[in-house]
Coordinates of C-alpha atoms and ligand atoms in Angstrom, one line a residue:
M688 CA -11.6 2.8 -25.0
A689 CA -14.9 1.2 -25.3
W690 CA -13.5 -1.6 -23.0
L691 CA -12.9 0.8 -20.4
T692 CA -16.2 2.1 -20.4
I693 CA -17.6 -1.5 -19.9
I694 CA -15.3 -2.0 -17.0
V695 CA -16.0 1.2 -15.1
C696 CA -19.4 0.6 -15.7
L697 CA -19.6 -3.1 -14.4
S698 CA -17.0 -2.1 -11.3
L699 CA -20.0 0.2 -10.5
F700 CA -21.8 -3.1 -9.4
V701 CA -19.3 -5.3 -8.2
S702 CA -20.4 -5.4 -5.0
S703 CA -23.6 -7.0 -5.7
D704 CA -23.2 -10.8 -5.9
G705 CA -22.8 -12.2 -9.3
V706 CA -21.7 -9.1 -11.2
L707 CA -18.0 -10.0 -10.7
D708 CA -18.6 -13.2 -12.3
D709 CA -19.3 -11.0 -15.5
L710 CA -16.0 -9.6 -15.5
P711 CA -13.1 -11.3 -17.9
N712 CA -10.2 -13.2 -15.7
L713 CA -6.9 -11.6 -15.6
Y714 CA -5.8 -12.9 -18.6
G715 CA -8.9 -11.0 -20.3
V716 CA -8.1 -7.9 -18.2
A717 CA -4.6 -8.0 -19.4
A718 CA -5.7 -8.6 -23.1
N719 CA -7.9 -5.9 -23.1
L720 CA -5.4 -3.4 -21.5
G721 CA -3.0 -4.2 -24.4
C722 CA -0.8 -6.0 -22.4
N723 CA 0.5 -8.2 -25.3
Q724 CA 4.2 -8.4 -24.3
F725 CA 3.7 -10.0 -21.0
L726 CA 1.1 -12.3 -22.1
K727 CA 3.3 -13.5 -24.7
L728 CA 5.7 -14.0 -21.9
I729 CA 3.0 -16.1 -19.9
E730 CA 2.2 -17.9 -22.8
D731 CA 6.0 -18.7 -23.1
A732 CA 6.4 -19.7 -19.6
G733 CA 3.2 -21.8 -20.0
M734 CA 1.6 -19.6 -17.2
A735 CA -1.4 -18.9 -18.8
D736 CA -3.4 -21.1 -16.6
N737 CA -2.4 -19.1 -13.6
L738 CA -3.7 -16.0 -14.9
N739 CA -7.1 -18.0 -15.4
G740 CA -6.9 -19.4 -11.9
T741 CA -9.6 -19.2 -9.5
G742 CA -7.7 -16.5 -7.6
P743 CA -8.2 -14.2 -5.8
M744 CA -4.4 -12.5 -6.3
T745 CA -2.8 -9.3 -7.6
V746 CA -0.8 -9.5 -10.7
F747 CA 1.5 -6.7 -11.4
A748 CA 2.0 -6.7 -15.5
P749 CA 4.5 -4.6 -17.0
T750 CA 3.8 -2.6 -20.0
N751 CA 4.8 -3.6 -23.5
K752 CA 7.3 -0.8 -23.6
A753 CA 8.5 -2.2 -20.3
I754 CA 9.4 -5.5 -21.7
L755 CA 10.7 -4.6 -25.3
S756 CA 13.2 -2.2 -23.8
L757 CA 14.8 -4.9 -21.3
P758 CA 18.5 -5.2 -22.5
P759 CA 18.6 -7.8 -25.1
D760 CA 20.6 -10.1 -23.5
V761 CA 18.0 -10.2 -20.5
L762 CA 15.3 -10.8 -23.1
A763 CA 17.8 -13.6 -24.8
R764 CA 18.2 -15.3 -21.1
L765 CA 14.4 -14.8 -20.5
S766 CA 13.6 -16.7 -23.8
S767 CA 16.2 -19.7 -23.5
D768 CA 15.9 -20.4 -19.7
K769 CA 12.3 -21.2 -18.9
D770 CA 12.7 -21.5 -15.3
L771 CA 14.3 -18.2 -15.3
L772 CA 11.5 -16.9 -16.8
K773 CA 8.9 -18.6 -14.9
A774 CA 10.7 -17.3 -12.0
V775 CA 10.7 -13.8 -12.9
L776 CA 6.9 -13.8 -13.9
S777 CA 6.1 -15.6 -10.5
Y778 CA 7.8 -12.4 -9.1
H779 CA 4.9 -10.6 -10.7
F780 CA 2.1 -12.8 -8.8
T781 CA 0.7 -12.7 -5.3
T782 CA -2.3 -14.2 -3.8
D783 CA -2.6 -10.9 -1.6
V784 CA -5.2 -8.7 -3.1
F785 CA -3.5 -5.6 -3.4
N786 CA -5.6 -2.4 -3.8
S787 CA -3.3 0.4 -4.1
T788 CA -5.6 3.0 -2.3
T789 CA -4.6 1.0 0.9
Y790 CA -1.0 1.2 0.1
V791 CA 1.2 1.3 3.1
N792 CA 4.7 2.7 2.6
E793 CA 7.1 -0.1 2.8
M794 CA 4.9 -2.8 2.6
L795 CA 6.3 -5.9 1.9
I796 CA 3.6 -8.5 -0.1
P797 CA 5.1 -11.9 -0.5
S798 CA 5.2 -13.0 -4.2
E799 CA 4.4 -16.6 -5.8
Q800 CA 8.1 -16.7 -6.6
G801 CA 9.3 -16.3 -3.0
A802 CA 10.8 -13.2 -2.6
N803 CA 8.7 -10.2 -1.4
I804 CA 7.6 -7.2 -3.5
R805 CA 8.3 -3.8 -1.6
I806 CA 5.3 -1.4 -1.9
N807 CA 6.6 2.3 -1.9
A808 CA 4.6 5.5 -1.9
Y809 CA 6.6 9.1 -3.0
P810 CA 4.2 12.0 -2.1
Q811 CA 6.4 13.9 -4.7
P812 CA 6.0 14.4 -7.8
Q813 CA 2.3 14.9 -7.2
P814 CA 0.2 13.0 -7.9
I815 CA 1.5 10.3 -5.4
V816 CA 3.9 7.4 -7.0
I817 CA 3.1 4.4 -5.8
T818 CA 5.9 1.7 -6.7
A819 CA 6.3 -2.2 -6.6
S820 CA 9.9 -3.1 -6.1
G821 CA 10.8 0.3 -7.9
A822 CA 8.3 -0.2 -10.6
Q823 CA 5.7 2.4 -11.0
I824 CA 2.1 1.4 -11.0
I825 CA 0.7 3.5 -13.9
V826 CA -2.8 1.7 -14.6
K827 CA -4.1 1.0 -11.0
N828 CA -6.8 -1.7 -9.5
I829 CA -8.1 -3.1 -12.7
Q830 CA -10.7 -5.2 -11.2
A831 CA -11.0 -9.0 -13.0
K832 CA -12.9 -11.7 -11.8
N833 CA -10.2 -13.6 -10.2
G834 CA -8.2 -10.5 -9.1
I835 CA -6.9 -7.2 -9.3
L836 CA -4.6 -6.4 -12.2
Q837 CA -1.9 -3.4 -11.8
V838 CA 0.1 -2.4 -14.7
I839 CA 3.6 -1.0 -13.7
S840 CA 6.4 0.6 -16.1
K841 CA 9.3 -1.9 -15.3
V842 CA 9.7 -5.7 -15.1
M843 CA 10.4 -6.3 -11.5
F844 CA 13.6 -8.7 -10.7
P845 CA 13.6 -10.7 -7.5
L846 CA 17.4 -11.3 -7.7
P847 CA 19.4 -10.9 -6.0
N848 CA 18.5 -11.9 -2.8
G849 CA 20.2 -10.5 0.2
T850 CA 20.9 -7.5 2.2
I851 CA 22.7 -4.5 1.1
F852 CA 25.6 -5.5 3.0
E853 CA 25.6 -9.2 1.1
L854 CA 24.9 -7.4 -2.1
V855 CA 28.0 -5.2 -1.6
T856 CA 30.2 -8.4 -0.4
N857 CA 29.3 -10.4 -3.3
D858 CA 29.8 -7.7 -5.9
L859 CA 33.5 -7.4 -7.3
H860 CA 33.1 -3.8 -8.3
L861 CA 32.5 -2.7 -4.9
S862 CA 35.3 -4.3 -3.2
T863 CA 36.9 -1.1 -1.9
L864 CA 33.5 0.0 -0.7
F865 CA 33.2 -3.5 1.0
L866 CA 36.2 -2.9 2.8
T867 CA 35.5 0.4 3.9
I868 CA 32.1 -0.8 5.6
V869 CA 33.8 -3.3 7.5
K870 CA 36.8 -1.3 8.5
A871 CA 34.2 0.9 10.1
N872 CA 32.0 -1.9 11.2
L873 CA 29.0 -0.8 9.4
G874 CA 28.1 -4.2 8.1
W875 CA 25.1 -4.9 10.8
A876 CA 23.8 -0.9 10.3
L877 CA 23.5 -1.9 6.3
S878 CA 21.6 -5.1 7.3
S879 CA 18.6 -3.3 8.8
P880 CA 15.8 -2.3 7.0
P881 CA 14.6 -0.5 5.0
L882 CA 17.7 1.5 3.7
T883 CA 18.8 2.9 0.4
L884 CA 22.5 2.8 -0.3
L885 CA 24.5 4.8 -3.2
A886 CA 27.2 2.6 -3.7
P887 CA 30.3 4.3 -5.1
S888 CA 32.1 1.6 -7.5
D889 CA 36.1 0.8 -7.3
D890 CA 36.2 3.1 -10.3
A891 CA 34.6 6.0 -8.4
F892 CA 37.0 5.5 -5.2
S893 CA 39.9 5.6 -7.8
K894 CA 39.0 8.9 -8.6
L895 CA 39.8 10.2 -5.0
P896 CA 43.0 12.1 -4.6
A897 CA 46.2 10.3 -3.8
G898 CA 46.2 9.4 -0.5
T899 CA 42.5 10.1 0.8
L900 CA 41.7 6.5 1.1
T901 CA 44.6 5.3 3.2
T902 CA 43.8 8.8 5.4
L903 CA 40.3 7.7 5.8
L904 CA 41.0 4.4 6.6
N905 CA 43.2 5.7 9.4
D906 CA 40.5 8.0 10.6
I907 CA 37.3 5.6 11.3
P908 CA 35.0 8.8 12.6
K909 CA 35.6 10.4 9.5
L910 CA 35.2 7.1 7.7
K911 CA 31.8 6.2 9.2
D912 CA 30.8 9.9 8.4
L913 CA 31.7 9.5 5.0
L914 CA 29.9 6.4 4.4
L915 CA 26.8 7.0 6.3
F916 CA 26.8 10.4 3.8
H917 CA 25.8 7.2 1.2
V918 CA 22.9 6.0 3.3
I919 CA 19.2 7.5 3.4
G920 CA 16.8 6.2 5.4
G921 CA 13.8 4.4 3.7
S922 CA 13.6 2.7 0.0
Y923 CA 14.5 5.6 -2.6
Y924 CA 13.7 3.9 -5.9
S925 CA 14.5 6.1 -8.8
A926 CA 10.6 6.4 -9.0
G927 CA 11.0 8.6 -5.7
F928 CA 13.6 11.3 -6.6
V929 CA 12.3 14.3 -7.7
N930 CA 14.4 17.1 -9.6
N931 CA 15.9 20.0 -7.7
T932 CA 15.0 18.7 -4.1
S933 CA 17.4 17.3 -1.4
V934 CA 17.2 14.1 1.1
T935 CA 19.0 13.9 4.1
A936 CA 21.5 11.2 4.3
L937 CA 21.8 9.2 7.7
N938 CA 25.1 11.2 8.6
K939 CA 22.2 14.2 8.6
G940 CA 23.9 15.6 5.4
T941 CA 22.1 17.1 2.4
L942 CA 22.0 15.1 -1.0
N943 CA 20.9 17.4 -3.9
I944 CA 18.8 15.3 -6.5
Q945 CA 19.2 16.9 -10.2
I946 CA 17.3 15.1 -12.9
S947 CA 18.7 15.6 -16.8
S948 CA 18.4 13.9 -19.9
G949 CA 17.3 11.0 -18.0
N950 CA 20.4 10.6 -15.8
I951 CA 20.2 11.2 -11.9
F952 CA 22.6 13.1 -10.2
V953 CA 23.2 13.0 -6.4
N954 CA 25.5 16.1 -5.6
D955 CA 28.3 15.6 -7.9
A956 CA 28.1 11.7 -8.7
M957 CA 25.8 10.3 -11.3
V958 CA 23.7 7.3 -10.6
T959 CA 25.0 4.6 -13.3
T960 CA 22.8 1.7 -12.4
A961 CA 19.4 2.6 -10.4
D962 CA 17.1 0.5 -8.3
V963 CA 18.8 -2.8 -7.5
S964 CA 16.2 -4.4 -5.0
V965 CA 17.6 -6.0 -2.2
T966 CA 15.8 -7.3 1.0
N967 CA 16.4 -4.5 3.3
G968 CA 16.0 -1.6 0.5
V969 CA 17.5 -0.5 -2.5
V970 CA 20.9 0.3 -4.1
H971 CA 21.9 2.8 -6.6
Y972 CA 25.3 2.6 -8.5
I973 CA 27.3 6.0 -8.5
D974 CA 30.6 7.1 -10.2
K975 CA 31.9 9.2 -7.6
V976 CA 32.2 9.0 -3.8
L977 CA 30.4 11.6 -2.0
I978 CA 32.2 14.0 0.1
P979 CA 30.5 15.5 3.1
P980 CA 30.5 19.4 2.9
S981 CA 31.8 19.0 6.6
F982 CA 35.4 17.5 5.0
Y983 CA 36.4 20.9 3.5
H984 CA 36.2 22.8 6.6
Ligands
NAG650 C1 -7.6 -17.9 -20.7 O1 -8.6 -17.0 -20.5 C2 -9.0 -16.3 -21.5 C3 -9.9 -15.7 -21.8 O2 -10.3 -14.7 -20.6 C4 -9.0 -17.2 -23.0 O3 -9.3 -16.6 -24.0 C5 -7.7 -18.2 -22.9 O4 -7.8 -19.4 -23.7 C6 -7.5 -18.9 -21.4 N1 -6.0 -19.5 -21.3 C7 -6.2 -20.8 -20.8 C8 -4.6 -21.4 -21.1 O5 -6.8 -21.3 -20.1
NAG651 C1 15.3 -16.1 -2.2 O1 14.3 -16.0 -1.1 C2 13.1 -16.6 -1.6 C3 12.5 -16.3 -0.1 O2 12.8 -16.7 0.7 C4 13.4 -18.1 -1.9 O3 12.3 -18.6 -2.2 C5 14.3 -17.9 -3.1 O4 14.5 -19.4 -3.3 C6 15.4 -17.3 -3.0 N1 15.9 -17.3 -4.3 C7 17.5 -17.5 -4.5 C8 18.0 -17.6 -5.9 O5 18.3 -17.7 -3.6
NAG652 C1 -9.9 -0.1 -4.2 O1 -10.3 0.3 -2.8 C2 -11.1 1.6 -3.3 C3 -11.1 2.4 -1.9 O2 -11.7 1.4 -0.7 C4 -12.6 1.2 -3.7 O3 -13.4 2.5 -4.0 C5 -12.1 0.5 -4.8 O4 -13.3 -0.2 -5.6 C6 -11.2 -0.8 -5.1 N1 -10.9 -1.3 -6.2 C7 -10.8 -2.7 -6.3 C8 -10.3 -3.1 -7.7 O5 -11.1 -3.6 -5.4
NAG653 C1 15.4 24.4 -7.0 O1 15.2 24.4 -5.7 C2 15.9 25.8 -5.4 C3 15.5 25.5 -3.7 O2 14.1 24.7 -3.3 C4 14.9 26.7 -5.8 O3 15.3 28.2 -4.9 C5 14.9 26.9 -7.1 O4 14.1 28.0 -7.6 C6 14.7 25.8 -7.7 N1 14.9 25.7 -9.1 C7 14.1 25.7 -9.8 C8 14.7 25.7 -11.7 O5 13.2 25.0 -9.6
NAG654 C1 15.8 20.1 -12.9 O1 15.9 21.3 -12.4 C2 16.8 22.1 -12.9 C3 17.0 23.2 -12.0 O2 17.8 22.8 -10.6 C4 16.3 22.7 -14.4 O3 17.4 23.6 -14.6 C5 16.2 21.4 -14.9 O4 15.6 21.7 -16.5 C6 15.4 20.2 -14.3 N1 15.5 19.2 -15.2 C7 14.2 18.9 -15.7 C8 14.3 17.3 -16.5 O5 13.2 18.9 -15.5

């Protein structure tokens, strides 16, 4: 912990000219914080010079655990495809100087990769949770000579590169959802920012009682109501979900959040894939279609 004392001590003098020069650059700061896996990827991508550049810049460094817990196929792809690795790592760099104390919820910061990094702040659970494209910032605002380092809980992925509606359009497992959205003419609504979509897969739709889908497709107001029960205003990454709380969907219905053994449940549906970033928000895949309570009356 000695280095922490040194950094904290030095930061007291950051405002006086010259002392910033005594700080390590971002490479050194990341090394001091023990971000070895991140630095290893940086070295593999030949990007060490970027971390040692003159800056100023902000770098979001995933923890060792975040990198080591990536699925093996993702790690394998990153180590065999240098361009992909560079793109993913460049998404963690920005020439913006981002100090989390001056966050603005839903703020977009252009990354070096090109795609924006979305900043969110969730007032609950206390203390406030700040995320960068869904990855929680767990060590905040470490000053380096050439910028600021933020340590994050997950690797951020810039892809896919489209709106919620484009994601639904292109995902073959969401073909029923796509059909219903087109039928209800809600494509435009799902292209405006920022929103969260709880996306029932084709499997989820197949669990509906026989005839339900046909009935819905013939009753557009009801279909719209059902679809808007799957949409939340604002970007709710999983870091913003709090156990035993509720959120209001765009149809004004209530969605109850339960977290159990690391799984997130929204009403009786389970989130199967969380935190898929899109240009106008975030998508979580769910295993059941959410039925608005009014349907039972
Ligand atoms: C970057 O700077 C660190 C010291 O902060 C140094 O150890 C490392 O060799 C430098 N790497 C490059 C590629 O300049
Ligand atoms: C995604 O969009 C960004 C910014 O418009 C662009 O730089 C990048 O090349 C795009 N990536 C893909 C895979 O289309
Ligand atoms: C971030 O902003 C706060 C409040 O303005 C300031 O006290 C702190 O020194 C800043 N940190 C860095 C690393 O710039
Ligand atoms: C869950 O939330 C409800 C409603 O806010 C509250 O009445 C209940 O006590 C909570 N349960 C637990 C275990 O915190
Ligand atoms: C979530 O809240 C429920 C009450 O609604 C409680 O029984 C459960 O233990 C809580 N789970 C966690 C992970 O805290």
